[in-house]
mmCIF file of C-alpha atoms in Angstrom:
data_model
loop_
_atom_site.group_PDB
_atom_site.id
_atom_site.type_symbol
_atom_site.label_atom_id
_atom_site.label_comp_id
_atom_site.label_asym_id
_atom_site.label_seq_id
_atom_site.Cartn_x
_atom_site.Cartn_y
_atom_site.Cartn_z
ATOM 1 C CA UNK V 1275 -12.483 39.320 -17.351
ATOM 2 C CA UNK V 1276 -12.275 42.238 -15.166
ATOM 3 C CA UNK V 1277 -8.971 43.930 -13.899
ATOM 4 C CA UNK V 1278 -8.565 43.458 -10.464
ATOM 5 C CA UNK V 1279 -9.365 46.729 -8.208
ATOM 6 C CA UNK V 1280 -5.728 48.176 -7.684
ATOM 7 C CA UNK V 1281 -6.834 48.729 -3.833
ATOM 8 C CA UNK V 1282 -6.586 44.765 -3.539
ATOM 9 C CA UNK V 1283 -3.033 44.260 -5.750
ATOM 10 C CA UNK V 1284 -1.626 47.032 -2.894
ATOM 11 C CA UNK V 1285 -2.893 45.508 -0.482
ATOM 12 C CA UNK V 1286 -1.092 42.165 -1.923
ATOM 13 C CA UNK V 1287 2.180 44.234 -2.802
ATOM 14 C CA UNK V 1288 2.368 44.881 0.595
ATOM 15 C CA UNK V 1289 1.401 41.336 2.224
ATOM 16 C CA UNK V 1290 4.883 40.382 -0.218
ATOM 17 C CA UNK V 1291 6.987 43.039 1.481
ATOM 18 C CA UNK V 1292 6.526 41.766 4.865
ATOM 19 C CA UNK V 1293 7.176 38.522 4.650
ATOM 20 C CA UNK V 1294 7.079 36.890 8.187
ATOM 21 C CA UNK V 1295 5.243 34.642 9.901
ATOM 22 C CA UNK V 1296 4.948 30.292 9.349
ATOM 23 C CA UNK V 1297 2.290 30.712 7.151
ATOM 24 C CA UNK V 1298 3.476 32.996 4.307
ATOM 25 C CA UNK V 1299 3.478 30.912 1.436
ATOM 26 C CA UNK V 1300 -0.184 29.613 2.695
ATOM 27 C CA UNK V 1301 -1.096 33.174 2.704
ATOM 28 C CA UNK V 1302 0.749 34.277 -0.911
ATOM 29 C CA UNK V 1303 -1.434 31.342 -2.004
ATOM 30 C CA UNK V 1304 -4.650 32.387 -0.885
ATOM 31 C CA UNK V 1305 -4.211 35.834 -2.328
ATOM 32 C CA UNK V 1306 -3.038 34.821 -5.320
ATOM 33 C CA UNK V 1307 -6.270 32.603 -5.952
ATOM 34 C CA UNK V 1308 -8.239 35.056 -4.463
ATOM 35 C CA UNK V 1309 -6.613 37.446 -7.301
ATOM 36 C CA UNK V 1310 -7.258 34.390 -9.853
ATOM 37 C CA UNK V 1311 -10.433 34.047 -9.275
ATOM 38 C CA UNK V 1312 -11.542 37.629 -9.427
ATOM 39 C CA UNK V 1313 -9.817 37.425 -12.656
ATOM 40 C CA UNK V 1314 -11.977 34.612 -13.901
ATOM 41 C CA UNK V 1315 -8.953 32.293 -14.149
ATOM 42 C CA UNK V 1316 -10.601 29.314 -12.800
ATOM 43 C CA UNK V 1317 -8.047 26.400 -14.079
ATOM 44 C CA UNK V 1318 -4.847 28.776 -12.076
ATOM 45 C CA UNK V 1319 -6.932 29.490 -9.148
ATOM 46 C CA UNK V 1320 -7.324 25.308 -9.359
ATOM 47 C CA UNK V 1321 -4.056 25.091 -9.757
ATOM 48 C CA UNK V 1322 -2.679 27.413 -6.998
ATOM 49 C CA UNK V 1323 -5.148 25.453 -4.281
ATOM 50 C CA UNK V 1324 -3.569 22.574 -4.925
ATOM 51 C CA UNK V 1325 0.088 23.470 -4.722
ATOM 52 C CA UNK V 1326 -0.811 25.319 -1.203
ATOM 53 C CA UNK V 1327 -2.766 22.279 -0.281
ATOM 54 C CA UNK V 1328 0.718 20.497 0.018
ATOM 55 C CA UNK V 1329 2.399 22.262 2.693
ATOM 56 C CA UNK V 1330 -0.529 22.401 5.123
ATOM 57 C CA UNK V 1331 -2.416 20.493 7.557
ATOM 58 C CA UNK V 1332 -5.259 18.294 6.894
ATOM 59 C CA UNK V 1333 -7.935 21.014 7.721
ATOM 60 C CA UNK V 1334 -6.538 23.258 5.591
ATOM 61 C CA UNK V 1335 -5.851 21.166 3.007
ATOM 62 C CA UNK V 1336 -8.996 19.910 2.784
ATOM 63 C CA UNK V 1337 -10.389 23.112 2.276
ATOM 64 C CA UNK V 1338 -8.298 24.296 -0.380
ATOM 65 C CA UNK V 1339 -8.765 20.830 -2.004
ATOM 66 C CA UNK V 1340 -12.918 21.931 -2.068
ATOM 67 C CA UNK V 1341 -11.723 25.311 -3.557
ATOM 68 C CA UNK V 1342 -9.601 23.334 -6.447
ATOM 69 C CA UNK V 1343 -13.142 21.200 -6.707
ATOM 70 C CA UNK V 1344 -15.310 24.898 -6.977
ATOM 71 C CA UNK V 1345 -13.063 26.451 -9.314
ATOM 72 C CA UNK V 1346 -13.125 22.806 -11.617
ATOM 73 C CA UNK V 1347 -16.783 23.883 -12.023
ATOM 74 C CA UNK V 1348 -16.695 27.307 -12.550
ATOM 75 C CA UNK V 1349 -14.292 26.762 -15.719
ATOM 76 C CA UNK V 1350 -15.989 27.650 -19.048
ATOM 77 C CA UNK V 1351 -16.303 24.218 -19.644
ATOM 78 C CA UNK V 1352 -16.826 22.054 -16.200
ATOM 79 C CA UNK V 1353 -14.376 19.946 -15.396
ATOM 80 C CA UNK V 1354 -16.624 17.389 -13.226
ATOM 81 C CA UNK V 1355 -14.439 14.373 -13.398
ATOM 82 C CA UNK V 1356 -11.463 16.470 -11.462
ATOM 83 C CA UNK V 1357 -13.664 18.036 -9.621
ATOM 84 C CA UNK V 1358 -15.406 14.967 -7.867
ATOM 85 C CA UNK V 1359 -11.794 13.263 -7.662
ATOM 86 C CA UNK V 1360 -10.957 16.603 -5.637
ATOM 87 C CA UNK V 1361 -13.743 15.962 -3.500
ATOM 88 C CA UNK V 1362 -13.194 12.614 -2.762
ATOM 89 C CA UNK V 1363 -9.875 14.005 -1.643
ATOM 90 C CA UNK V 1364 -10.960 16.436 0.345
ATOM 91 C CA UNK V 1365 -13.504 14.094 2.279
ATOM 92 C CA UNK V 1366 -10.801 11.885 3.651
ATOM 93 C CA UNK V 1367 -8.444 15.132 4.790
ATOM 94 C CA UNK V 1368 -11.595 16.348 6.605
ATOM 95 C CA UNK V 1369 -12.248 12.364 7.673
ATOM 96 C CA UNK V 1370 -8.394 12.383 8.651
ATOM 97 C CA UNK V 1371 -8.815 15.360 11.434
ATOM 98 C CA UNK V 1372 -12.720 14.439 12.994
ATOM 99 C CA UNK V 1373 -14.694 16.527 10.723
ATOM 100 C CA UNK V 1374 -17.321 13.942 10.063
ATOM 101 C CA UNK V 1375 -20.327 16.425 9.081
ATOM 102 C CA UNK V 1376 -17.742 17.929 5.915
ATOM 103 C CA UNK V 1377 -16.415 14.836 5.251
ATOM 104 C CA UNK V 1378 -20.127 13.137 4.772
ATOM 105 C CA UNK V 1379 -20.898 16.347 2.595
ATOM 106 C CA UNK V 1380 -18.133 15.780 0.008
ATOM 107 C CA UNK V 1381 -18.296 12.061 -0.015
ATOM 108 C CA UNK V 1382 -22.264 12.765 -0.843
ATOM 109 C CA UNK V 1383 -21.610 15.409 -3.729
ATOM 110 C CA UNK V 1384 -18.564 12.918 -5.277
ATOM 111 C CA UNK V 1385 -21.423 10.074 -4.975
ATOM 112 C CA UNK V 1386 -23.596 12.120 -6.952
ATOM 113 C CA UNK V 1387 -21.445 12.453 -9.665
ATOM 114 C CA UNK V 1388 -20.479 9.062 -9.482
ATOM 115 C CA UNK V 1389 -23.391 7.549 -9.450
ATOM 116 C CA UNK V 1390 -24.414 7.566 -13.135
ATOM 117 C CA UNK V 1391 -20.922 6.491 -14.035
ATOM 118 C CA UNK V 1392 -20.575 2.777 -12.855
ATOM 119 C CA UNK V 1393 -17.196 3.203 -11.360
ATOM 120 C CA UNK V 1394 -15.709 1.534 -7.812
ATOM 121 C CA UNK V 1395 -15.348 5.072 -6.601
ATOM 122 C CA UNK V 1396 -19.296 5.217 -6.016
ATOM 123 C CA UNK V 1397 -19.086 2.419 -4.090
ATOM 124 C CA UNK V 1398 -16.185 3.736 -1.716
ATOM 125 C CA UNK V 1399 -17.959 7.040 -1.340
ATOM 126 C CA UNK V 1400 -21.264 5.167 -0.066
ATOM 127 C CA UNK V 1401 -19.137 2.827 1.862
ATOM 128 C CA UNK V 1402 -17.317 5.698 3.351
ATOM 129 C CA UNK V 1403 -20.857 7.413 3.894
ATOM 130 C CA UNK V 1404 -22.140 4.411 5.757
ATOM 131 C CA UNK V 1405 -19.107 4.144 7.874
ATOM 132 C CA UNK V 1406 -19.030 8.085 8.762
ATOM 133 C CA UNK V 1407 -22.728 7.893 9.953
ATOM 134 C CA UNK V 1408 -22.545 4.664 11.549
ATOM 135 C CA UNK V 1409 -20.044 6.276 13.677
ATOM 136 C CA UNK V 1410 -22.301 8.925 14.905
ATOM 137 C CA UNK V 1411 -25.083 6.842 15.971
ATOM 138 C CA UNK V 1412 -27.625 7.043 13.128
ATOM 139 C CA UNK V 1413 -27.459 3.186 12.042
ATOM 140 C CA UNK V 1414 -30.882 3.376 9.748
ATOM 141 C CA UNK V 1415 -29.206 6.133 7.722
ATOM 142 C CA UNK V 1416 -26.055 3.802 7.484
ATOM 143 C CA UNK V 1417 -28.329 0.821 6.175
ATOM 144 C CA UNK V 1418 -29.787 3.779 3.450
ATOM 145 C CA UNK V 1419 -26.287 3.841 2.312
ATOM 146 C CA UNK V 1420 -25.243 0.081 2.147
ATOM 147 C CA UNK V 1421 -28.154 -1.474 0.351
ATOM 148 C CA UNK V 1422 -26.766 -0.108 -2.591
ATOM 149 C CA UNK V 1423 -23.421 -2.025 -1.856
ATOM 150 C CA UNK V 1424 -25.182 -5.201 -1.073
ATOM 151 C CA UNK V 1425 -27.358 -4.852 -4.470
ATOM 152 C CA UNK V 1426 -24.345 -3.963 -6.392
ATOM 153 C CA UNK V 1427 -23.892 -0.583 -8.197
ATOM 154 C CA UNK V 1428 -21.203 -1.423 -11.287
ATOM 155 C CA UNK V 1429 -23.191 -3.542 -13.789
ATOM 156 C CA UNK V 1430 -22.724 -7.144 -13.943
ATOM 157 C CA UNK V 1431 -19.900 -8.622 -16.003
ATOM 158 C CA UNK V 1432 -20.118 -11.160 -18.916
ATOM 159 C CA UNK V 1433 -18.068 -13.765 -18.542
ATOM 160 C CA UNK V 1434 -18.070 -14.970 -22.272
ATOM 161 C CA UNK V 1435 -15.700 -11.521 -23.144
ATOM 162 C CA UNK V 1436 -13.183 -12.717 -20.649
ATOM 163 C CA UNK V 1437 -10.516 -15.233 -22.118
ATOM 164 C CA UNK V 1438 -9.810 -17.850 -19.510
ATOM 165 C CA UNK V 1439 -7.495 -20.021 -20.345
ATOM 166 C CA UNK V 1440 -7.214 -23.399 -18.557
ATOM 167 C CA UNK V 1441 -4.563 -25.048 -17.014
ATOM 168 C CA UNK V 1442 -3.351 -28.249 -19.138
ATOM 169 C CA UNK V 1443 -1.768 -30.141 -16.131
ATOM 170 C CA UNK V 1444 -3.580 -29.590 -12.438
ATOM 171 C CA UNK V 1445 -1.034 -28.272 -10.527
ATOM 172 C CA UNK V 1446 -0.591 -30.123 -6.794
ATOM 173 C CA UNK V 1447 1.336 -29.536 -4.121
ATOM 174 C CA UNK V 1448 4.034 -32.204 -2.943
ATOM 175 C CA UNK V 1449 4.633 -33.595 0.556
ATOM 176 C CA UNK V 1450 8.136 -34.318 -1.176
ATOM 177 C CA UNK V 1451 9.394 -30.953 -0.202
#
């Protein structure tokens, strides 16, 4: 990794001296990841998004949490898993404050790396998909989303590995009480 340019770590020595304003620690952050990632420090810069993510409001913080999801992928060795879970959280921060269009595009990326997995989370993101663009009007595109659901994504379950033990006395209720 390259050192950063020392124009930029003045220019962040000096943002530290002056320390005013609501948003300082929002704005450390920022630089600091910002110095991260130049560095090549994905898994920090990941790391620093989050923790500013925490003090900030939802717009914010959802775009931080899609900078935590970037750097995830960026790593030397891709952390997808964290990365769509990031998403997913991202997508209901944008969902949270009316950003419908952003929210739809990280509920679609988590979907695709869901898909081939077999996991409820799939099945949220489409439902949350359908739900986002049923909202706006485009009901076709909402079906597109729920057949899917109503096919069933996780693969079916066999009953014979489930132990079900059965009751040895029915159990009614009494009118006695």
């Amino acid at each position: 990794p390259m050192p950063p340019p020392s124009a930029y770590l003045r220019a962040c020595d000096e943002y530290v001296k002056l320390r005013t304003g609501e948003f300082y620690a929002l704005r450390a952050s920022v630089l600091y990841a910002a110095l991260l990632n130049d560095m090549q420090k994905y898994d920090m810069v990941a790391m620093a998004s989050f923790r500013a993510a925490q003090f900030t409001d939802e717009i914010v913080r959802a775009l931080l949490l899609e900078q935590a999801s970037m750097a995830y992928l960026r790593m030397e060795r891709p952390h997808t898993r964290r990365s769509a879970a990031s998403l997913l959280q991202a997508a209901s921060q944008y969902e949270a404050c009316g950003q419908k269009h952003l929210a739809l595009r990280c509920y679609t990326c988590a979907a695709n790396f869901y898909k081939t997995r077999c996991t409820s989370l799939y099945d949220h993101a489409l439902f949350k998909m359908a739900f986002l663009v049923h909202n706006s009007g485009r009901i076709d595109e909402a079906l597109c989303y729920l057949l899917p659901l109503l096919q069933g994504s996780l693969p079916p379950i066999d009953l014979s590995l489930i132990p079900i033990s059965a009751p040895t006395r029915p159990y009614y209720i009494s009118d006695d009480i």
